[in-house]
GROMACS .gro file of C-alpha atoms in nm:
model
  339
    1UNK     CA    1  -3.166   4.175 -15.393
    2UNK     CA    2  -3.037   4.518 -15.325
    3UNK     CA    3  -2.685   4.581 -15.415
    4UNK     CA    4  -2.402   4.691 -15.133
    5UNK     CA    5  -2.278   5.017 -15.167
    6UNK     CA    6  -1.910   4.980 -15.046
    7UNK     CA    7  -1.784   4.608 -14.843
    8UNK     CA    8  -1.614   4.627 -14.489
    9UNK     CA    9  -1.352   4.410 -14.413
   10UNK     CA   10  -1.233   4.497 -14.059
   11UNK     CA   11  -0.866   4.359 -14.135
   12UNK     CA   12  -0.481   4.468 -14.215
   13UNK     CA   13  -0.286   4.369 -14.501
   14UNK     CA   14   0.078   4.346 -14.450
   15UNK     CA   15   0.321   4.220 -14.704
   16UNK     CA   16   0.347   3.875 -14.740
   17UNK     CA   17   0.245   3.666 -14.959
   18UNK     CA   18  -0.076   3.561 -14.866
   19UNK     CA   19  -0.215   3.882 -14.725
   20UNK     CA   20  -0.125   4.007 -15.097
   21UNK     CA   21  -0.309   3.742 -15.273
   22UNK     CA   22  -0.612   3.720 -15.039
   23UNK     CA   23  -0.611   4.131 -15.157
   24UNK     CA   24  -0.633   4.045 -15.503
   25UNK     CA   25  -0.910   3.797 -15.482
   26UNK     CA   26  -1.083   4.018 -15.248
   27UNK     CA   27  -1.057   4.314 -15.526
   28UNK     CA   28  -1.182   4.062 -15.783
   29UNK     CA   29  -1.506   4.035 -15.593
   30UNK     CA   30  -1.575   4.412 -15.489
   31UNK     CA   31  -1.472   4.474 -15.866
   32UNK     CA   32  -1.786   4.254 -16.030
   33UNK     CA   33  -1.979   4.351 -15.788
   34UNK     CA   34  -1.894   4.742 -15.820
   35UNK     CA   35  -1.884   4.773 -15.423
   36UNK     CA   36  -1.546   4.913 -15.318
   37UNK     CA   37  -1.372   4.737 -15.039
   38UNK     CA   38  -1.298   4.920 -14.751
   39UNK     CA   39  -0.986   4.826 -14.511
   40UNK     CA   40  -0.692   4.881 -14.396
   41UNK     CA   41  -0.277   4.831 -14.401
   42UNK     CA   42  -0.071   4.715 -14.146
   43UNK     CA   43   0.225   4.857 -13.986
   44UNK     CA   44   0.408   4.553 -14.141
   45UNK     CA   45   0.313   4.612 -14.486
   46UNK     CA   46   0.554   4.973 -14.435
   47UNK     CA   47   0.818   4.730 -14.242
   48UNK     CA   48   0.721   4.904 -13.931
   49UNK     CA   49   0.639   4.740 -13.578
   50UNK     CA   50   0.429   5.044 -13.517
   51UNK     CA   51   0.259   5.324 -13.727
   52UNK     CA   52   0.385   5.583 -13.448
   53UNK     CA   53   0.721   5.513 -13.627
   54UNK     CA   54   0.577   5.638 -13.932
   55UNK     CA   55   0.702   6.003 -13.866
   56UNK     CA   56   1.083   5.889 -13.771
   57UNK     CA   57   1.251   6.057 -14.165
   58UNK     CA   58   1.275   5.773 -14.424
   59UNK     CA   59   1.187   5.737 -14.800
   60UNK     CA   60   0.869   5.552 -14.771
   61UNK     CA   61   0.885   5.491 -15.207
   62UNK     CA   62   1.169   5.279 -15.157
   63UNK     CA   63   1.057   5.025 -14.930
   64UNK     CA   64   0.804   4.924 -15.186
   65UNK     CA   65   1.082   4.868 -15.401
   66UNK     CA   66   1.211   4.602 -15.260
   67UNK     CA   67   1.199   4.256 -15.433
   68UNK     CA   68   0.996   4.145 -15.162
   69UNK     CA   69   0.669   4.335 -15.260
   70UNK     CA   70   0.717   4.217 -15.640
   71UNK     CA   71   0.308   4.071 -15.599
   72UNK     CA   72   0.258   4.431 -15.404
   73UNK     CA   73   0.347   4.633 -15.688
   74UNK     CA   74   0.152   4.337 -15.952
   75UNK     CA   75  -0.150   4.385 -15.749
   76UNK     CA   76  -0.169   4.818 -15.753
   77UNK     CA   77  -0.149   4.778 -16.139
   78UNK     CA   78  -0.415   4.540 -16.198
   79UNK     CA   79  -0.717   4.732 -16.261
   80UNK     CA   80  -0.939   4.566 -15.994
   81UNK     CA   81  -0.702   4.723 -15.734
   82UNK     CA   82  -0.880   5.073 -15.761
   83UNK     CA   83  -1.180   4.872 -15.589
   84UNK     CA   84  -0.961   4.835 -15.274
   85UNK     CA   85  -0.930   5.137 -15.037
   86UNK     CA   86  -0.653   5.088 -14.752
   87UNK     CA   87  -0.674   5.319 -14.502
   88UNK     CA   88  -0.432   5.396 -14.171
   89UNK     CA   89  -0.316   5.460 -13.924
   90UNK     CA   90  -0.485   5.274 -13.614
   91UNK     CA   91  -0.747   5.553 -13.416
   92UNK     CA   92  -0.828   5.532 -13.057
   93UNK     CA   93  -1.111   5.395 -12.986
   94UNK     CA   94  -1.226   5.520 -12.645
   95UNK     CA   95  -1.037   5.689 -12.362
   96UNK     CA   96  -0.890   5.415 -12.068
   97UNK     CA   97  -1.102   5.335 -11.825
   98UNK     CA   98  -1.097   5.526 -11.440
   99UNK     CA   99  -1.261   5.768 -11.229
  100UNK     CA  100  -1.152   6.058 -11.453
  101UNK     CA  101  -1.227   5.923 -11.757
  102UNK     CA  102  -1.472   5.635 -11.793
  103UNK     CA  103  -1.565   5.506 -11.424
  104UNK     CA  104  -1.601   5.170 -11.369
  105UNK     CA  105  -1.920   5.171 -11.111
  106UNK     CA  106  -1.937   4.779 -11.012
  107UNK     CA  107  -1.567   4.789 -10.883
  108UNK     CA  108  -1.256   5.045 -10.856
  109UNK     CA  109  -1.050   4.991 -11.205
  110UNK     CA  110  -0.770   5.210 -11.363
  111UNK     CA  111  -0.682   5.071 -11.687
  112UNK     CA  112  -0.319   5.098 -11.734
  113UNK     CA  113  -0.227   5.418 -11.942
  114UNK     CA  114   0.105   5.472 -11.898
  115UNK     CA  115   0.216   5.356 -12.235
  116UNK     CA  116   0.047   5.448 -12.591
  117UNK     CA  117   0.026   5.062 -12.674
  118UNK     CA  118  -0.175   4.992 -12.399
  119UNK     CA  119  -0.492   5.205 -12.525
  120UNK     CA  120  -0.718   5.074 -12.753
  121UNK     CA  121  -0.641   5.107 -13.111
  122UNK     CA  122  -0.880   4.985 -13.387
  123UNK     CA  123  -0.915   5.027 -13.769
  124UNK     CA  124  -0.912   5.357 -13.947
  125UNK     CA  125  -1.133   5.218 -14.195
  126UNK     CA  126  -1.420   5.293 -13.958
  127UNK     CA  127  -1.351   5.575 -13.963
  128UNK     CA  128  -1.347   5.633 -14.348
  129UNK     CA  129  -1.701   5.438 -14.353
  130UNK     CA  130  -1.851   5.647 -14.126
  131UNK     CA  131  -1.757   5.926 -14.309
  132UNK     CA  132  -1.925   5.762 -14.588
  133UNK     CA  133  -2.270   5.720 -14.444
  134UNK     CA  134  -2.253   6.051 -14.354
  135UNK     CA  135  -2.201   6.217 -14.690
  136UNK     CA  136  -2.459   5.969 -14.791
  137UNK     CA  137  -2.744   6.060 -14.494
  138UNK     CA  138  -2.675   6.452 -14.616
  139UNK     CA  139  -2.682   6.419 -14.993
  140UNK     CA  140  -2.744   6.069 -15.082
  141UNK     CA  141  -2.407   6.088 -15.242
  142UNK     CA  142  -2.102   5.928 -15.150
  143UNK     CA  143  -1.876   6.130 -15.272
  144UNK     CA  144  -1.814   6.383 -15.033
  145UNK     CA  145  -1.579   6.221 -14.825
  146UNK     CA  146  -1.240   6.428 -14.831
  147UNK     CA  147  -1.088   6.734 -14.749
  148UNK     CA  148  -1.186   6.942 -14.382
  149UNK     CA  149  -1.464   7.068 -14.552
  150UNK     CA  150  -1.539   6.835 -14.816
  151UNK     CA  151  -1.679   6.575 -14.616
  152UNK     CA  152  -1.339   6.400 -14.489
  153UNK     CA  153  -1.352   6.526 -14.114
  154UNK     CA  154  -1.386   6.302 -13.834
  155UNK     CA  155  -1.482   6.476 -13.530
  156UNK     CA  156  -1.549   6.384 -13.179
  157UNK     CA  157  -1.243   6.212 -13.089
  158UNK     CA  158  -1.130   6.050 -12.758
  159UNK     CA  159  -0.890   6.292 -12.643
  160UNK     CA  160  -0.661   6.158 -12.325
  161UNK     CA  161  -0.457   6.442 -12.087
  162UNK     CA  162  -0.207   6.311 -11.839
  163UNK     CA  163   0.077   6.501 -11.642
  164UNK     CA  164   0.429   6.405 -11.756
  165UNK     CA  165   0.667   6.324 -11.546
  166UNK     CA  166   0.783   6.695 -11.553
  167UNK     CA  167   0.439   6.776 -11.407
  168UNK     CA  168   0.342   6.937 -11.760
  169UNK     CA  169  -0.060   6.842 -11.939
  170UNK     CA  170   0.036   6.611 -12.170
  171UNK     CA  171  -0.149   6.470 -12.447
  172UNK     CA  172  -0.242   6.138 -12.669
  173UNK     CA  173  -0.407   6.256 -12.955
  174UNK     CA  174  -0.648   6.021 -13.114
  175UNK     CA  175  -0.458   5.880 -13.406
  176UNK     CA  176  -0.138   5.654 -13.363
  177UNK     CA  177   0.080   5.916 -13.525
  178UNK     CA  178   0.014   6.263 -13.625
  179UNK     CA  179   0.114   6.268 -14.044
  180UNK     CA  180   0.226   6.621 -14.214
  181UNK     CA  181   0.060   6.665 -14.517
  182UNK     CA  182   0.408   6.594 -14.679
  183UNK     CA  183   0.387   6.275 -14.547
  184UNK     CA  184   0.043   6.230 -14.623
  185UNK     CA  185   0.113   6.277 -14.984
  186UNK     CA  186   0.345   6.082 -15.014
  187UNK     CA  187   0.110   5.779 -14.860
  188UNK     CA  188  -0.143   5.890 -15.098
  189UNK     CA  189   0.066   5.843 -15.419
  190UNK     CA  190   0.138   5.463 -15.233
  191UNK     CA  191  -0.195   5.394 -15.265
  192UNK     CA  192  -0.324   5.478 -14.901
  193UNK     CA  193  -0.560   5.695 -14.726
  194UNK     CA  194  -0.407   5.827 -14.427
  195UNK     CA  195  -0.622   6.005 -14.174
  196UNK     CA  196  -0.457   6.319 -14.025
  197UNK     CA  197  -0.466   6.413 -13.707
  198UNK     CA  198  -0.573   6.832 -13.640
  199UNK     CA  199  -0.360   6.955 -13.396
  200UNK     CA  200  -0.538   7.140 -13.070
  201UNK     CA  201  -0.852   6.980 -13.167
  202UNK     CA  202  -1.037   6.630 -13.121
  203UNK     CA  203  -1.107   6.610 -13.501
  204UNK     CA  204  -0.918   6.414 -13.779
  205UNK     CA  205  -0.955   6.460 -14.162
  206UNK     CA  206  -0.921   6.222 -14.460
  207UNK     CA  207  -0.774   6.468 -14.721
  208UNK     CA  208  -0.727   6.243 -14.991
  209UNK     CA  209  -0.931   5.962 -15.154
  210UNK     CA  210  -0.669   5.731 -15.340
  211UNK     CA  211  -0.740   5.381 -15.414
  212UNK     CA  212  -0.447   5.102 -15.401
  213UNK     CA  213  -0.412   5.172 -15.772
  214UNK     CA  214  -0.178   5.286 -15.957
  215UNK     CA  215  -0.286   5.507 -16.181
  216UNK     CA  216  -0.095   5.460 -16.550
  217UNK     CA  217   0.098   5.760 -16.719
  218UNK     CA  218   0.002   5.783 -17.077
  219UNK     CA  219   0.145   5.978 -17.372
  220UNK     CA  220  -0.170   6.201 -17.342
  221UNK     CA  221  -0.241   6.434 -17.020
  222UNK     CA  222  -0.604   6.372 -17.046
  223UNK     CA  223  -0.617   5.983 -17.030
  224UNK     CA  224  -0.323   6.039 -16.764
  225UNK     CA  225  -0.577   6.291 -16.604
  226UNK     CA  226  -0.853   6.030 -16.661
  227UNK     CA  227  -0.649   5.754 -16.520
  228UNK     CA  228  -0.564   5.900 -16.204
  229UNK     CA  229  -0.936   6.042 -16.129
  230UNK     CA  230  -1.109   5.666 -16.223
  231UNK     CA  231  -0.841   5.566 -15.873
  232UNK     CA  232  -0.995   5.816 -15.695
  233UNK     CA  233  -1.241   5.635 -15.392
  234UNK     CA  234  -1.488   5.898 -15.440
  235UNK     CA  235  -1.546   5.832 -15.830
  236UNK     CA  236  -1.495   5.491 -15.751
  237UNK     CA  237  -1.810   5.494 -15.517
  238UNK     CA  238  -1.990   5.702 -15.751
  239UNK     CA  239  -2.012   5.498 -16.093
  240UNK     CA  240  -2.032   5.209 -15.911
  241UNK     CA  241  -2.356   5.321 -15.789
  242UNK     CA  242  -2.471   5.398 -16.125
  243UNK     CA  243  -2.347   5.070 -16.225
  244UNK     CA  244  -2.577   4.918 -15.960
  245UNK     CA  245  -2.878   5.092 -16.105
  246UNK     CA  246  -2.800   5.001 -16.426
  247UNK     CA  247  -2.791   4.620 -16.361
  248UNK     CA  248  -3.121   4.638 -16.162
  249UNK     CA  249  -3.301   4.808 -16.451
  250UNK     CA  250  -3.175   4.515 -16.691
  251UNK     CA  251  -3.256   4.270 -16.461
  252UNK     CA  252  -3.604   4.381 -16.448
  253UNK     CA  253  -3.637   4.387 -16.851
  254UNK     CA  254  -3.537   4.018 -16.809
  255UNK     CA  255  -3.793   3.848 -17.069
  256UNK     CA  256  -3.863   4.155 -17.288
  257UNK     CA  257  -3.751   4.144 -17.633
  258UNK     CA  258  -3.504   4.467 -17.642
  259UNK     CA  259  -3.283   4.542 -17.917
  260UNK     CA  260  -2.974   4.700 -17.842
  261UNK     CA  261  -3.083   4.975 -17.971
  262UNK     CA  262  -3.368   5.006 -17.735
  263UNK     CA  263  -3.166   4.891 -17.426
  264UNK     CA  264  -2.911   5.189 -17.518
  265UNK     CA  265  -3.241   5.454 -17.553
  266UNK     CA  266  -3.349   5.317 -17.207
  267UNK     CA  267  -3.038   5.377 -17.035
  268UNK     CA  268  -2.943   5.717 -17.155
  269UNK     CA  269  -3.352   5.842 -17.073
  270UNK     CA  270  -3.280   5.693 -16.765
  271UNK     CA  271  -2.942   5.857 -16.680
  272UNK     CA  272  -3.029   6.178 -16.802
  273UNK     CA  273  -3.243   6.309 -16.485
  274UNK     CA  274  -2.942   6.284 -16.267
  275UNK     CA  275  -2.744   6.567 -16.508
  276UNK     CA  276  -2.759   6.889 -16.498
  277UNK     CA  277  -2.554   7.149 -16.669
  278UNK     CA  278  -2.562   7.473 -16.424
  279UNK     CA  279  -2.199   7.448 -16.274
  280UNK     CA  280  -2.315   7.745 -16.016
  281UNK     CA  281  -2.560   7.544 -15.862
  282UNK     CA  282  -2.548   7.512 -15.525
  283UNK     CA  283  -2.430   7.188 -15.318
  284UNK     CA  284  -2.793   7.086 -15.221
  285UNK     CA  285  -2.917   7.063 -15.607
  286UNK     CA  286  -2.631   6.947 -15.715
  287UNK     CA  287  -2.626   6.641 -15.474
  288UNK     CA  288  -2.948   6.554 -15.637
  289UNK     CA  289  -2.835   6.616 -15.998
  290UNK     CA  290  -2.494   6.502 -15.923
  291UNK     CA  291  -2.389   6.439 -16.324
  292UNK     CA  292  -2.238   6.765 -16.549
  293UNK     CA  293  -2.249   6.464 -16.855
  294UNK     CA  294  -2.348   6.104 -16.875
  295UNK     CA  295  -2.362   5.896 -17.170
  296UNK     CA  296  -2.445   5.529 -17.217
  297UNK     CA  297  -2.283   5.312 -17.534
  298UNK     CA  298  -2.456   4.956 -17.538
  299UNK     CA  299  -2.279   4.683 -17.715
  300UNK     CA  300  -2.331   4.339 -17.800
  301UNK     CA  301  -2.082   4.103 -17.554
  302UNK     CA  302  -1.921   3.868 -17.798
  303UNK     CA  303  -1.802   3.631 -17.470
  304UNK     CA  304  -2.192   3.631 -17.348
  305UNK     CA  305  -2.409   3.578 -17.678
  306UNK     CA  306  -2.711   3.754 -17.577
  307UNK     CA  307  -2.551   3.982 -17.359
  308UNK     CA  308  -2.505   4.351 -17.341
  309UNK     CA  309  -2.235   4.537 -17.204
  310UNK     CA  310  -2.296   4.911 -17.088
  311UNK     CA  311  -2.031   5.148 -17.122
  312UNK     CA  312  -2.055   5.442 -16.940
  313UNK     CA  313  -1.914   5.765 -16.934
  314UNK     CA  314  -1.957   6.037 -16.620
  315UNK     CA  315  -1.872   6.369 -16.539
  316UNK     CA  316  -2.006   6.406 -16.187
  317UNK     CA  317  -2.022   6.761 -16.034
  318UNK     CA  318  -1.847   6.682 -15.676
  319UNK     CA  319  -1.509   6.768 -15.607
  320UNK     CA  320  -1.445   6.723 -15.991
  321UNK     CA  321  -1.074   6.848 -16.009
  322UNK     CA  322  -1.011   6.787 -16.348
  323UNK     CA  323  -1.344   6.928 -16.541
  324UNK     CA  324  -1.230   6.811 -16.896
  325UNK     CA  325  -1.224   6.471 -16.815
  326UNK     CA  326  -1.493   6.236 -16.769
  327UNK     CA  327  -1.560   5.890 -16.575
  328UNK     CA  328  -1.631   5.528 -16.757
  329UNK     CA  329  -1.712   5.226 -16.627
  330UNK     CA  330  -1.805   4.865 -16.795
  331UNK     CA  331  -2.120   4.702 -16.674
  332UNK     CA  332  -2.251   4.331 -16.833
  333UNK     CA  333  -2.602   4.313 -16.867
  334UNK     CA  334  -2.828   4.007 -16.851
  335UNK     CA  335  -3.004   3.926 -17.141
  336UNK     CA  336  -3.328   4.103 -17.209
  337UNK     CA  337  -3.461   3.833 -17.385
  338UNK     CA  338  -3.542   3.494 -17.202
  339UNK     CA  339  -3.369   3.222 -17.406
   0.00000   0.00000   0.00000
């Protein structure tokens, strides 16, 4: 069958227990089956009631150090967390009902407004999908889905005006709480995508693109560099494509006798029309050469005798912000030969 680009889970994670291991297993899955899975944290996970209390001053760092979220911190260094995407906070997801807004033409309704939990909130990780089908329906790429614009803006909004009781125009913006960029940093290096609200506007942006991983600091700033980039959503999304193809071209040899040598010249022909080595090119090309490098080792799997495992190592053009360092991934490949 056709393999799934990214997996939806239209839930929220908190912090116990359970929620943490269901994570894990859940990253185990999108991880073999290179398909990122996209959802959401819960107010609870941040020991919040509410993600408007998300702007009230605190050290968000330290409630994750509490001995309570040992499994938390276990799960965002295993490496199958940087297959798990957890965005926030909630987004409104239409304006209230009544004459002014949405009329109700079988019978007079006013939904009740008068308090922000009584609008309806849903999951920010729609939010981050649809962003993804739209870099996708542009370029065929899914990597442009961050910064205002880089691909990260969510526009069109439900924006909701009332008069306060001092008679002023008041307004709900569209996300639960508006987050500074300070603040969305700091989520960021927690392992969350926060989607921040544009003030004066009906738009929202996702400015970064951090996975729940945590990346690992090495003695050496390019395999720091390298580990921090491979947690990145967007090159998450975009070897895991390649790993897709990869598979599907293997699974097709299924039955031909192909030495290793032969699978590796197969591979790199393959992945060598999608590189391309002019950095000035513009966006358009570039989306359909999206590779600066690409290389493919082939090995012999000594837990699979028969088996192949691809390594491969990218250097995609899009929003690339460290250009000396390149992407790998691990596929297995089925056997070429039928046993």
């Amino acid at each position: 069958g056709s393999p799934y680009s990214a997996l939806m889970a239209d839930f929220e994670f908190g912090r116990l227990p359970r929620d943490v291991s269901m994570l894990q297993k859940l990253s185990n899955v999108a991880a073999a089956a290179h398909a990122p899975l996209i959802t959401a944290a819960a107010p609870g996970l941040f020991d919040l009631q509410s993600f408007r209390d998300l702007d009230k001053p605190r050290d968000l760092a330290k409630i994750f150090e509490s001995a309570e979220l040992i499994k938390w911190r276990a799960f965002r260094e295993s490496e199958d967390s940087r297959y798990v995407a957890l965005a926030l906070p909630h987004t409104m997801m239409r304006l209230p009902y009544g004459p002014s807004t949405i009329p109700v033409t079988e019978f007079h309704f006013v939904e009740d407004a008068s308090k922000p939990e009584f609008f309806l909130w849903g999951n920010a990780a729609w939010s981050l999908a649809q962003r993804m089908t739209s870099a996708f329906a542009r370029y065929g790429w899914t990597a442009a889905i961050r910064g205002y614009e880089g691909g990260g803006m969510v526009g069109g909004l439900p924006i909701y005006t009332f008069k306060s009781d001092d008679g002023d125009i008041a307004v709900q913006i569209p996300t639960e709480v508006a987050i500074t960029d300070r603040r969305e940093k700091e989520l960021s290096d927690l392992g969350f995508i926060a989607l921040c609200y544009r003030k004066g506007s009906d738009s929202a942006t996702f400015f970064g693109g951090q996975t729940a991983n945590k990346p690992k600091v090495y003695v050496q700033d390019d395999a720091t560099a390298n580990a921090r980039l491979s947690a990145q959503l967007p090159y998450i999304l975009a070897t895991s494509r390649f790993a897709h193809y990869i598979k599907v071209i293997m699974r097709d040899k299924i039955g031909s006798f192909l030495t290793q040598g032969n699978v590796a010249e197969l591979l790199n022909n393959w992945i060598a029309q999608y590189v391309m080595l002019n950095d000035d090119a513009g966006q358009e090309l570039k989306s359909r050469y999206p590779l600066r490098e690409a290389r493919v080792d082939v090995t012999a799997d000594p837990a699979r005798p028969g088996c192949y495992r691809a390594v491969v190592f990218l250097r995609p053009h899009f929003q690339l912000e460290e250009l000396t360092v390149s992407l790998r991934l691990v596929a297995t490949l089925p056997p070429p030969a039928a046993g």
